[in-house]
């Protein structure tokens, strides 16, 4: 089922999970154990990321195929412009389609380490909107793109970034999935401004269930997300006790999710980082409050 169908008749908000392809066989073994637990939580679909420099592209499709064909769950492959010409993208699309996958999360990708700014390879794409237009012309996929509630880190300002988001959606995206954020106000401001700019497809918040204060600070630093002082305080209070940290992370994610669901978001995309237990805590908590079926 394609994104446009998934989001067009949500009886319940569309819950989706994102996993990444592990680099080692041990990581793969662990993911194989985690997947059945994630599938048991009944998300509408899962997505599999694409490693920097396209390093994990074979594994991206391998894992997406496992989710789609062995677990019978809808799945999307992420795809970036990094190091890929149009012909190589076509080869990857062919491969993805061969596994029965009909949805792509299309991104530009980050500049490879050591490069200050993003540079397209010859015959490649400079921005995600070009990749979206190319995939759309292929005709066999629905497309999600990234949105940035606190603006993309390279964008000169919020307004310019929104113009670029609109261009991406205009090029053929079916849904916007946002970068993580820890304060829902950023999402609400972004959603309102994006709609005003003419973005008419579903805008889905992306949430990262917290695993530790160090993780939050590192990831927030990379993508420029604000870490609210109340969240910092609750993680500090949990200290070095892993169970208390997990409980604080689950509580924050449940509260964030509850605020978003109450405000009528079409769904929530969770960056699960290949772990199951925190996600189990979050989904069970939301079902306990009747916010999810
Ligand atoms: P773009 O939309 O191209 O934007 C990049 C920058 O250029 C922005 O500052 C934008 O304002 C500007 N811009 C956009 N279009 C134009 C234009 N036409 N002219 C001038 N300026 C323009 N990375 C991975 O490597 N693998 C993944 O699997 C992955 N998955 C992700 C999933 C989600 C939901 C999100 C939100 C991000 C993901 N990322 C992933 C990270 C993403 O690759 C980076 O955030 C990257 O820096 C930007 O990608 P983009 O597709 O948003 O780029």
GROMACS .gro file of C-alpha atoms and ligand atoms in nm:
model
  346
    1UNK     CA    1   0.000   0.000   0.000
    2UNK     CA    2   0.133   0.342  -0.090
    3UNK     CA    3   0.180   0.640   0.144
    4UNK     CA    4  -0.110   0.829  -0.018
    5UNK     CA    5  -0.348   0.539   0.059
    6UNK     CA    6  -0.207   0.485   0.408
    7UNK     CA    7  -0.265   0.848   0.507
    8UNK     CA    8  -0.592   0.900   0.322
    9UNK     CA    9  -0.817   0.689   0.544
   10UNK     CA   10  -0.666   0.680   0.889
   11UNK     CA   11  -0.925   0.528   1.125
   12UNK     CA   12  -0.655   0.567   1.383
   13UNK     CA   13  -0.343   0.787   1.361
   14UNK     CA   14  -0.079   0.628   1.136
   15UNK     CA   15   0.204   0.499   1.353
   16UNK     CA   16   0.532   0.424   1.178
   17UNK     CA   17   0.876   0.314   1.293
   18UNK     CA   18   1.217   0.387   1.146
   19UNK     CA   19   1.510   0.146   1.179
   20UNK     CA   20   1.862   0.166   1.045
   21UNK     CA   21   2.074  -0.102   0.876
   22UNK     CA   22   2.339  -0.225   1.123
   23UNK     CA   23   2.699  -0.228   1.003
   24UNK     CA   24   2.792  -0.559   1.168
   25UNK     CA   25   2.652  -0.912   1.161
   26UNK     CA   26   2.601  -0.887   1.539
   27UNK     CA   27   2.389  -0.577   1.482
   28UNK     CA   28   2.190  -0.766   1.219
   29UNK     CA   29   2.130  -1.056   1.461
   30UNK     CA   30   2.006  -0.811   1.719
   31UNK     CA   31   1.777  -0.637   1.467
   32UNK     CA   32   1.632  -0.976   1.369
   33UNK     CA   33   1.529  -1.023   1.732
   34UNK     CA   34   1.391  -0.669   1.765
   35UNK     CA   35   1.182  -0.668   1.445
   36UNK     CA   36   0.914  -0.918   1.560
   37UNK     CA   37   0.865  -0.708   1.877
   38UNK     CA   38   0.826  -0.389   1.674
   39UNK     CA   39   0.590  -0.558   1.427
   40UNK     CA   40   0.382  -0.685   1.723
   41UNK     CA   41   0.313  -0.320   1.814
   42UNK     CA   42   0.119  -0.300   1.483
   43UNK     CA   43   0.264   0.007   1.316
   44UNK     CA   44   0.109   0.091   0.977
   45UNK     CA   45   0.453   0.073   0.817
   46UNK     CA   46   0.824   0.086   0.885
   47UNK     CA   47   1.106   0.264   0.705
   48UNK     CA   48   1.473   0.171   0.671
   49UNK     CA   49   1.737   0.444   0.653
   50UNK     CA   50   2.012   0.479   0.397
   51UNK     CA   51   2.364   0.508   0.537
   52UNK     CA   52   2.586   0.808   0.480
   53UNK     CA   53   2.759   0.781   0.139
   54UNK     CA   54   2.513   0.509   0.047
   55UNK     CA   55   2.729   0.267   0.248
   56UNK     CA   56   2.443   0.048   0.358
   57UNK     CA   57   2.228   0.062   0.047
   58UNK     CA   58   2.224  -0.315  -0.009
   59UNK     CA   59   2.130  -0.374   0.355
   60UNK     CA   60   1.861  -0.104   0.339
   61UNK     CA   61   1.679  -0.303   0.074
   62UNK     CA   62   1.756  -0.639   0.238
   63UNK     CA   63   1.599  -0.526   0.568
   64UNK     CA   64   1.305  -0.351   0.400
   65UNK     CA   65   1.239  -0.667   0.201
   66UNK     CA   66   1.250  -0.877   0.521
   67UNK     CA   67   0.995  -0.646   0.686
   68UNK     CA   68   0.772  -0.640   0.378
   69UNK     CA   69   0.796  -0.999   0.260
   70UNK     CA   70   0.860  -1.199   0.579
   71UNK     CA   71   0.655  -0.997   0.828
   72UNK     CA   72   0.394  -0.880   0.576
   73UNK     CA   73   0.424  -0.519   0.691
   74UNK     CA   74   0.437  -0.219   0.457
   75UNK     CA   75   0.787  -0.075   0.436
   76UNK     CA   76   0.967   0.218   0.273
   77UNK     CA   77   1.331   0.251   0.174
   78UNK     CA   78   1.515   0.578   0.239
   79UNK     CA   79   1.723   0.699  -0.054
   80UNK     CA   80   1.969   0.989  -0.069
   81UNK     CA   81   2.145   1.185  -0.343
   82UNK     CA   82   2.488   1.122  -0.187
   83UNK     CA   83   2.739   0.987  -0.438
   84UNK     CA   84   2.468   0.875  -0.681
   85UNK     CA   85   2.404   0.971  -1.043
   86UNK     CA   86   2.055   0.958  -1.191
   87UNK     CA   87   2.138   0.622  -1.351
   88UNK     CA   88   2.254   0.477  -1.019
   89UNK     CA   89   1.935   0.601  -0.854
   90UNK     CA   90   1.738   0.427  -1.128
   91UNK     CA   91   1.929   0.104  -1.060
   92UNK     CA   92   1.847   0.131  -0.689
   93UNK     CA   93   1.479   0.205  -0.764
   94UNK     CA   94   1.464  -0.102  -0.987
   95UNK     CA   95   1.615  -0.313  -0.709
   96UNK     CA   96   1.372  -0.172  -0.451
   97UNK     CA   97   1.072  -0.227  -0.679
   98UNK     CA   98   1.187  -0.585  -0.740
   99UNK     CA   99   1.126  -0.652  -0.369
  100UNK     CA  100   0.769  -0.523  -0.389
  101UNK     CA  101   0.839  -0.195  -0.211
  102UNK     CA  102   0.634   0.102  -0.329
  103UNK     CA  103   0.736   0.384  -0.096
  104UNK     CA  104   1.054   0.591  -0.079
  105UNK     CA  105   1.172   0.845   0.179
  106UNK     CA  106   1.369   1.078  -0.052
  107UNK     CA  107   1.648   1.290   0.096
  108UNK     CA  108   1.945   1.486  -0.015
  109UNK     CA  109   2.170   1.340   0.257
  110UNK     CA  110   2.444   1.517   0.451
  111UNK     CA  111   2.776   1.624   0.300
  112UNK     CA  112   3.026   1.340   0.344
  113UNK     CA  113   3.271   1.386   0.634
  114UNK     CA  114   3.544   1.633   0.540
  115UNK     CA  115   3.325   1.815   0.286
  116UNK     CA  116   3.197   2.153   0.396
  117UNK     CA  117   2.898   2.169   0.170
  118UNK     CA  118   2.697   1.917  -0.027
  119UNK     CA  119   2.820   1.853  -0.379
  120UNK     CA  120   2.629   1.650  -0.635
  121UNK     CA  121   2.822   1.393  -0.838
  122UNK     CA  122   2.814   1.427  -1.217
  123UNK     CA  123   2.465   1.342  -1.338
  124UNK     CA  124   2.340   1.348  -0.979
  125UNK     CA  125   2.112   1.570  -0.774
  126UNK     CA  126   2.197   1.878  -0.567
  127UNK     CA  127   1.877   1.896  -0.362
  128UNK     CA  128   1.605   1.659  -0.252
  129UNK     CA  129   1.345   1.831  -0.475
  130UNK     CA  130   1.541   1.711  -0.781
  131UNK     CA  131   1.550   1.354  -0.647
  132UNK     CA  132   1.176   1.371  -0.573
  133UNK     CA  133   1.099   1.487  -0.929
  134UNK     CA  134   1.316   1.204  -1.068
  135UNK     CA  135   1.147   0.936  -0.853
  136UNK     CA  136   0.803   1.078  -0.936
  137UNK     CA  137   0.878   1.051  -1.309
  138UNK     CA  138   0.951   0.681  -1.252
  139UNK     CA  139   0.583   0.650  -1.154
  140UNK     CA  140   0.612   0.341  -0.937
  141UNK     CA  141   0.654   0.494  -0.591
  142UNK     CA  142   0.494   0.724  -0.339
  143UNK     CA  143   0.736   0.963  -0.173
  144UNK     CA  144   0.800   1.107   0.174
  145UNK     CA  145   1.036   1.401   0.231
  146UNK     CA  146   1.201   1.550   0.539
  147UNK     CA  147   1.072   1.866   0.710
  148UNK     CA  148   1.247   2.070   0.978
  149UNK     CA  149   1.038   2.224   1.260
  150UNK     CA  150   1.344   2.412   1.388
  151UNK     CA  151   1.471   2.474   1.029
  152UNK     CA  152   1.737   2.271   0.852
  153UNK     CA  153   2.079   2.338   1.000
  154UNK     CA  154   2.218   2.479   0.670
  155UNK     CA  155   1.919   2.699   0.587
  156UNK     CA  156   1.977   3.073   0.635
  157UNK     CA  157   1.635   3.116   0.798
  158UNK     CA  158   1.303   2.943   0.869
  159UNK     CA  159   1.123   3.119   0.580
  160UNK     CA  160   1.377   3.011   0.316
  161UNK     CA  161   1.365   2.656   0.443
  162UNK     CA  162   0.985   2.656   0.409
  163UNK     CA  163   1.009   2.778   0.050
  164UNK     CA  164   1.243   2.486  -0.016
  165UNK     CA  165   1.005   2.245   0.158
  166UNK     CA  166   0.720   2.367  -0.059
  167UNK     CA  167   0.935   2.315  -0.370
  168UNK     CA  168   1.000   1.956  -0.260
  169UNK     CA  169   0.632   1.885  -0.208
  170UNK     CA  170   0.548   2.053  -0.538
  171UNK     CA  171   0.796   1.822  -0.709
  172UNK     CA  172   0.580   1.525  -0.612
  173UNK     CA  173   0.606   1.436  -0.242
  174UNK     CA  174   0.303   1.268  -0.083
  175UNK     CA  175   0.392   1.324   0.282
  176UNK     CA  176   0.633   1.527   0.495
  177UNK     CA  177   0.798   1.351   0.789
  178UNK     CA  178   0.974   1.585   1.028
  179UNK     CA  179   1.310   1.585   1.192
  180UNK     CA  180   1.295   1.506   1.564
  181UNK     CA  181   1.206   1.777   1.814
  182UNK     CA  182   1.146   1.775   2.190
  183UNK     CA  183   0.909   2.069   2.222
  184UNK     CA  184   0.576   2.035   2.039
  185UNK     CA  185   0.546   2.413   2.002
  186UNK     CA  186   0.815   2.399   1.732
  187UNK     CA  187   0.609   2.146   1.539
  188UNK     CA  188   0.285   2.344   1.568
  189UNK     CA  189   0.455   2.664   1.448
  190UNK     CA  190   0.616   2.476   1.158
  191UNK     CA  191   0.292   2.303   1.058
  192UNK     CA  192   0.098   2.628   1.055
  193UNK     CA  193   0.365   2.809   0.851
  194UNK     CA  194   0.400   2.519   0.606
  195UNK     CA  195   0.024   2.506   0.546
  196UNK     CA  196   0.025   2.884   0.493
  197UNK     CA  197   0.299   2.836   0.233
  198UNK     CA  198   0.075   2.593   0.047
  199UNK     CA  199   0.204   2.256   0.170
  200UNK     CA  200  -0.113   2.051   0.146
  201UNK     CA  201   0.007   1.694   0.200
  202UNK     CA  202   0.005   1.529   0.547
  203UNK     CA  203   0.275   1.664   0.782
  204UNK     CA  204   0.382   1.390   1.020
  205UNK     CA  205   0.588   1.462   1.331
  206UNK     CA  206   0.900   1.251   1.386
  207UNK     CA  207   0.986   1.167   1.748
  208UNK     CA  208   1.295   1.008   1.896
  209UNK     CA  209   1.223   0.820   2.219
  210UNK     CA  210   1.502   0.922   2.455
  211UNK     CA  211   1.758   0.674   2.578
  212UNK     CA  212   1.994   0.900   2.777
  213UNK     CA  213   2.085   1.266   2.836
  214UNK     CA  214   2.411   1.215   2.645
  215UNK     CA  215   2.216   1.079   2.344
  216UNK     CA  216   1.970   1.370   2.352
  217UNK     CA  217   2.249   1.629   2.368
  218UNK     CA  218   2.450   1.464   2.091
  219UNK     CA  219   2.160   1.423   1.848
  220UNK     CA  220   2.008   1.761   1.928
  221UNK     CA  221   2.349   1.919   1.867
  222UNK     CA  222   2.374   1.751   1.525
  223UNK     CA  223   2.033   1.859   1.403
  224UNK     CA  224   1.990   2.183   1.600
  225UNK     CA  225   1.693   2.072   1.813
  226UNK     CA  226   1.627   2.257   2.138
  227UNK     CA  227   1.632   2.041   2.453
  228UNK     CA  228   1.374   2.187   2.696
  229UNK     CA  229   1.506   2.249   3.048
  230UNK     CA  230   1.228   2.032   3.200
  231UNK     CA  231   1.352   1.738   2.992
  232UNK     CA  232   1.714   1.800   3.094
  233UNK     CA  233   1.608   1.819   3.458
  234UNK     CA  234   1.413   1.492   3.448
  235UNK     CA  235   1.704   1.310   3.282
  236UNK     CA  236   1.951   1.456   3.533
  237UNK     CA  237   1.728   1.343   3.816
  238UNK     CA  238   1.730   0.991   3.671
  239UNK     CA  239   2.111   1.007   3.690
  240UNK     CA  240   2.299   0.685   3.614
  241UNK     CA  241   2.010   0.453   3.685
  242UNK     CA  242   1.926   0.301   3.342
  243UNK     CA  243   1.573   0.203   3.447
  244UNK     CA  244   1.499   0.555   3.572
  245UNK     CA  245   1.641   0.706   3.250
  246UNK     CA  246   1.431   0.469   3.038
  247UNK     CA  247   1.120   0.558   3.242
  248UNK     CA  248   1.190   0.933   3.204
  249UNK     CA  249   1.241   0.889   2.827
  250UNK     CA  250   0.918   0.691   2.792
  251UNK     CA  251   0.721   0.947   2.996
  252UNK     CA  252   0.848   1.239   2.785
  253UNK     CA  253   0.769   1.058   2.462
  254UNK     CA  254   0.419   0.963   2.581
  255UNK     CA  255   0.348   1.324   2.681
  256UNK     CA  256   0.483   1.460   2.350
  257UNK     CA  257   0.286   1.200   2.153
  258UNK     CA  258  -0.032   1.268   2.353
  259UNK     CA  259  -0.004   1.643   2.284
  260UNK     CA  260   0.043   1.581   1.912
  261UNK     CA  261  -0.236   1.324   1.881
  262UNK     CA  262  -0.476   1.548   2.068
  263UNK     CA  263  -0.388   1.825   1.822
  264UNK     CA  264  -0.496   1.599   1.535
  265UNK     CA  265  -0.171   1.498   1.366
  266UNK     CA  266  -0.222   1.238   1.089
  267UNK     CA  267   0.029   1.007   1.253
  268UNK     CA  268   0.362   0.988   1.434
  269UNK     CA  269   0.687   0.852   1.292
  270UNK     CA  270   0.917   0.714   1.565
  271UNK     CA  271   1.293   0.695   1.526
  272UNK     CA  272   1.328   0.371   1.718
  273UNK     CA  273   1.705   0.327   1.675
  274UNK     CA  274   1.663  -0.052   1.651
  275UNK     CA  275   1.542  -0.088   2.012
  276UNK     CA  276   1.208  -0.235   2.112
  277UNK     CA  277   1.155  -0.191   2.486
  278UNK     CA  278   1.116   0.190   2.496
  279UNK     CA  279   0.879   0.178   2.199
  280UNK     CA  280   0.676  -0.093   2.374
  281UNK     CA  281   0.649   0.137   2.677
  282UNK     CA  282   0.539   0.434   2.464
  283UNK     CA  283   0.278   0.250   2.255
  284UNK     CA  284   0.136   0.065   2.556
  285UNK     CA  285   0.113   0.397   2.743
  286UNK     CA  286  -0.072   0.565   2.454
  287UNK     CA  287  -0.311   0.269   2.416
  288UNK     CA  288  -0.372   0.282   2.792
  289UNK     CA  289  -0.490   0.641   2.747
  290UNK     CA  290  -0.709   0.543   2.448
  291UNK     CA  291  -0.508   0.768   2.219
  292UNK     CA  292  -0.432   0.477   1.987
  293UNK     CA  293  -0.635   0.172   1.887
  294LIG     P1  294   1.696   1.927   0.107
  294LIG     O1  295   1.551   1.933   0.110
  294LIG     O2  296   1.764   1.922  -0.026
  294LIG     O3  297   1.750   2.054   0.189
  294LIG     C1  298   1.887   2.068   0.223
  294LIG     C2  299   1.918   2.216   0.243
  294LIG     O4  300   1.914   2.285   0.117
  294LIG     C3  301   1.816   2.289   0.332
  294LIG     O5  302   1.886   2.386   0.406
  294LIG     C4  303   1.720   2.354   0.232
  294LIG     O6  304   1.661   2.473   0.284
  294LIG     C5  305   1.810   2.383   0.112
  294LIG     N1  306   1.743   2.364  -0.017
  294LIG     C6  307   1.657   2.265  -0.050
  294LIG     N2  308   1.623   2.273  -0.181
  294LIG     C7  309   1.688   2.380  -0.231
  294LIG     C8  310   1.694   2.437  -0.361
  294LIG     N3  311   1.627   2.387  -0.465
  294LIG     N4  312   1.773   2.549  -0.380
  294LIG     C9  313   1.844   2.600  -0.274
  294LIG     N5  314   1.842   2.548  -0.150
  294LIG    C10  315   1.766   2.438  -0.128
  294LIG     N6  316   2.008   1.114   0.601
  294LIG    C11  317   2.070   1.003   0.551
  294LIG     O7  318   2.188   1.009   0.513
  294LIG     N7  319   2.002   0.885   0.539
  294LIG    C12  320   1.872   0.872   0.576
  294LIG     O8  321   1.814   0.765   0.564
  294LIG    C13  322   1.804   0.987   0.630
  294LIG     N8  323   1.673   0.982   0.667
  294LIG    C14  324   1.608   1.096   0.710
  294LIG    C15  325   1.470   1.091   0.737
  294LIG    C16  326   1.401   1.205   0.778
  294LIG    C17  327   1.252   1.197   0.805
  294LIG    C18  328   1.471   1.329   0.793
  294LIG    C19  329   1.398   1.453   0.839
  294LIG    C20  330   1.609   1.335   0.766
  294LIG    C21  331   1.678   1.220   0.723
  294LIG     N9  332   1.815   1.222   0.691
  294LIG    C22  333   1.878   1.110   0.641
  294LIG    C23  334   1.894   1.346   0.710
  294LIG    C24  335   1.896   1.433   0.581
  294LIG     O9  336   1.966   1.366   0.480
  294LIG    C25  337   1.969   1.563   0.617
  294LIG    O10  338   1.890   1.638   0.707
  294LIG    C26  339   2.016   1.646   0.500
  294LIG    O11  340   2.109   1.743   0.549
  294LIG    C27  341   1.905   1.722   0.427
  294LIG    O12  342   1.824   1.639   0.355
  294LIG     P2  343   1.690   1.696   0.286
  294LIG    O13  344   1.636   1.586   0.206
  294LIG    O14  345   1.603   1.758   0.385
  294LIG    O15  346   1.756   1.808   0.191
   0.00000   0.00000   0.00000
